[in-house]
Amino acid sequence: MTTSVKIENVTKQFGDIIAVDSISMEIPDGEFFSLLGPSGCGKTTTLRMIAGFEQPTYGELYIMDKPVAGVPAFRRPVNTVFQNYALFPHMTVEQNVAFGLQMSKVPKADIATRVAAALRRVQMEGFAERKPEQLSGGQKQRIALARALVNRPKVLLLDEPLGALDLKLRKAMQLELKQIQSDVGITFIYVTHDQEEALTMSDRIAVMNNGHIAQVGKAQEIYEHPANRFVADFIGETNFINGTVIESAEYTTLESNGVLFGGVARTQLSNGTSATVAIRPEKIWLYPADGDVPLNQRVALDGTITEVIYIGTDTRYQVALKTGDTLIVRVQNLGSEDVMAFKTGDSVNVQFSADNAQVLTE
Ligand code: ATP
């Protein structure tokens, strides 16, 4: 399979600031790949280096297997879609979309056909004569997308393209973008700080933190098996129980504040290592502490309910564990009485399966 973009030990420094710190990754042709991370983690800088707007301080970049060091932005087989649309205000929609083709001297008849096809692709065929100021935000972003796609780039770079849209439109456009990408079949590299957006659209996601890549994987991999505490915390909601490894055999036993808890997933950690158990709120069972507590090879811990919030789809319980940690537990509203089974002050037994818990050391 062709690699559309390969990044090899790339670092970017702006004076004393290391914006991107020796990152490497390979993005196969046709993939929807997202760079996800908090503000300032280096996503945009990475995208701008691929586009050719910035040069790496160290390292090599390849597009379609060719090194691109020294190749100016306009000669790279890539196009960028920006959050602020960057449409030419004095030109009509049609002229905006045609601009790149005119610059590369495509014959006039071909331009008309390709512009019409690009506008159809983004469902804006009736808007050719309008000026950008006569369009809504979502419509402007569709035109920006058509203007990039019409050039048939090998790689489309998208820098928070839906950031300025309201939530409902953003969600609708996420699905449309995913559909367009799968129809045109080119590589999309998508920058976002919105984890749900990345999970919804991407084939694979690189989670970035502080100029580094914290983990690369499919949505399900990074959600179910976060490689470290940063990823576990950034992607979705996670509970952490901090402890020390007491025994590591088929399962791991940890100790926290004098409380032993066993049955956590197998690790290779030696005794005495500090470790954190990460468990998602929706993967925890709650039982009354004085009732009949089933124990099917699950991790079990005692605690007290400190908060109950009913949020319709589920109930969100906060539990103070005897380990000293606080857990959030989500009980899905299946329509039974169980959804509000506990109240503040109740003693509970908290359980989760070893398979759903990650033991993390960083
Ligand atoms: P955001 O989501 O806020 O856009 P980001 O992850 O895209 O963040 P970058 O824009 O890549 O982050 O910035 C990474 C770091 O590099 C930040 O600390 C930023 O301040 C710094 N930086 C980016 N561009 C420059 C520049 N031209 N000169 C100096 N520092 C810069």
mmCIF file of N, CA and C and ligand atoms in Angstrom, residues 14 17 19 38-45 54 160, ligand 1:
data_model
loop_
_atom_site.group_PDB
_atom_site.id
_atom_site.type_symbol
_atom_site.label_atom_id
_atom_site.label_comp_id
_atom_site.label_asym_id
_atom_site.label_seq_id
_atom_site.Cartn_x
_atom_site.Cartn_y
_atom_site.Cartn_z
ATOM 1 N N PHE A 14 10.378 26.871 17.514
ATOM 2 C CA PHE A 14 10.236 28.309 17.248
ATOM 3 C C PHE A 14 11.060 28.979 18.346
ATOM 4 N N ILE A 17 10.903 27.509 21.919
ATOM 5 C CA ILE A 17 9.718 26.636 22.050
ATOM 6 C C ILE A 17 9.857 25.425 21.137
ATOM 7 N N ALA A 19 7.694 23.056 19.482
ATOM 8 C CA ALA A 19 6.260 22.865 19.187
ATOM 9 C C ALA A 19 5.987 21.410 18.864
ATOM 10 N N PRO A 38 -4.964 18.623 23.028
ATOM 11 C CA PRO A 38 -5.368 19.913 23.585
ATOM 12 C C PRO A 38 -4.664 21.071 22.896
ATOM 13 N N SER A 39 -5.149 22.270 23.151
ATOM 14 C CA SER A 39 -4.568 23.473 22.570
ATOM 15 C C SER A 39 -3.063 23.533 22.850
ATOM 16 N N GLY A 40 -2.288 23.836 21.809
ATOM 17 C CA GLY A 40 -0.850 24.023 21.981
ATOM 18 C C GLY A 40 -0.034 22.741 21.932
ATOM 19 N N CYS A 41 -0.649 21.600 21.615
ATOM 20 C CA CYS A 41 0.092 20.330 21.642
ATOM 21 C C CYS A 41 0.923 20.096 20.368
ATOM 22 N N GLY A 42 0.723 20.940 19.346
ATOM 23 C CA GLY A 42 1.553 20.825 18.142
ATOM 24 C C GLY A 42 0.836 20.283 16.917
ATOM 25 N N LYS A 43 -0.491 20.150 16.959
ATOM 26 C CA LYS A 43 -1.241 19.593 15.826
ATOM 27 C C LYS A 43 -1.129 20.477 14.577
ATOM 28 N N THR A 44 -1.431 21.779 14.772
ATOM 29 C CA THR A 44 -1.432 22.681 13.616
ATOM 30 C C THR A 44 -0.028 22.800 13.024
ATOM 31 N N THR A 45 0.963 22.847 13.888
ATOM 32 C CA THR A 45 2.339 22.945 13.391
ATOM 33 C C THR A 45 2.675 21.712 12.542
ATOM 34 N N GLU A 54 5.442 25.572 6.919
ATOM 35 C CA GLU A 54 6.564 25.600 7.884
ATOM 36 C C GLU A 54 7.550 24.515 7.467
ATOM 37 N N GLU A 160 -9.190 22.134 11.913
ATOM 38 C CA GLU A 160 -10.402 22.462 12.672
ATOM 39 C C GLU A 160 -11.478 23.062 11.764
HETATM 40 P P1 ATP B 1 -4.495 24.885 18.904
HETATM 41 O O1 ATP B 1 -5.507 23.781 19.018
HETATM 42 O O2 ATP B 1 -4.621 25.893 20.008
HETATM 43 O O3 ATP B 1 -4.414 25.497 17.542
HETATM 44 P P2 ATP B 1 -2.141 23.262 18.343
HETATM 45 O O4 ATP B 1 -2.097 21.908 18.954
HETATM 46 O O5 ATP B 1 -2.527 23.341 16.922
HETATM 47 O O6 ATP B 1 -3.060 24.203 19.209
HETATM 48 P P3 ATP B 1 0.277 24.592 17.565
HETATM 49 O O7 ATP B 1 -0.407 25.752 16.902
HETATM 50 O O8 ATP B 1 0.898 23.591 16.691
HETATM 51 O O9 ATP B 1 -0.715 23.885 18.587
HETATM 52 O O10 ATP B 1 1.368 25.189 18.565
HETATM 53 C C1 ATP B 1 2.259 24.371 19.302
HETATM 54 C C2 ATP B 1 3.177 25.279 20.138
HETATM 55 O O11 ATP B 1 4.008 26.037 19.295
HETATM 56 C C3 ATP B 1 2.429 26.288 20.999
HETATM 57 O O12 ATP B 1 3.110 26.407 22.220
HETATM 58 C C4 ATP B 1 2.507 27.564 20.185
HETATM 59 O O13 ATP B 1 2.444 28.689 21.025
HETATM 60 C C5 ATP B 1 3.845 27.417 19.512
HETATM 61 N N1 ATP B 1 3.893 28.093 18.200
HETATM 62 C C6 ATP B 1 3.152 27.798 17.106
HETATM 63 N N2 ATP B 1 3.463 28.591 16.073
HETATM 64 C C7 ATP B 1 4.423 29.435 16.520
HETATM 65 C C8 ATP B 1 5.170 30.507 15.931
HETATM 66 N N3 ATP B 1 5.001 30.850 14.655
HETATM 67 N N4 ATP B 1 6.082 31.134 16.697
HETATM 68 C C9 ATP B 1 6.273 30.774 17.998
HETATM 69 N N5 ATP B 1 5.608 29.778 18.600
HETATM 70 C C10 ATP B 1 4.697 29.110 17.894
#
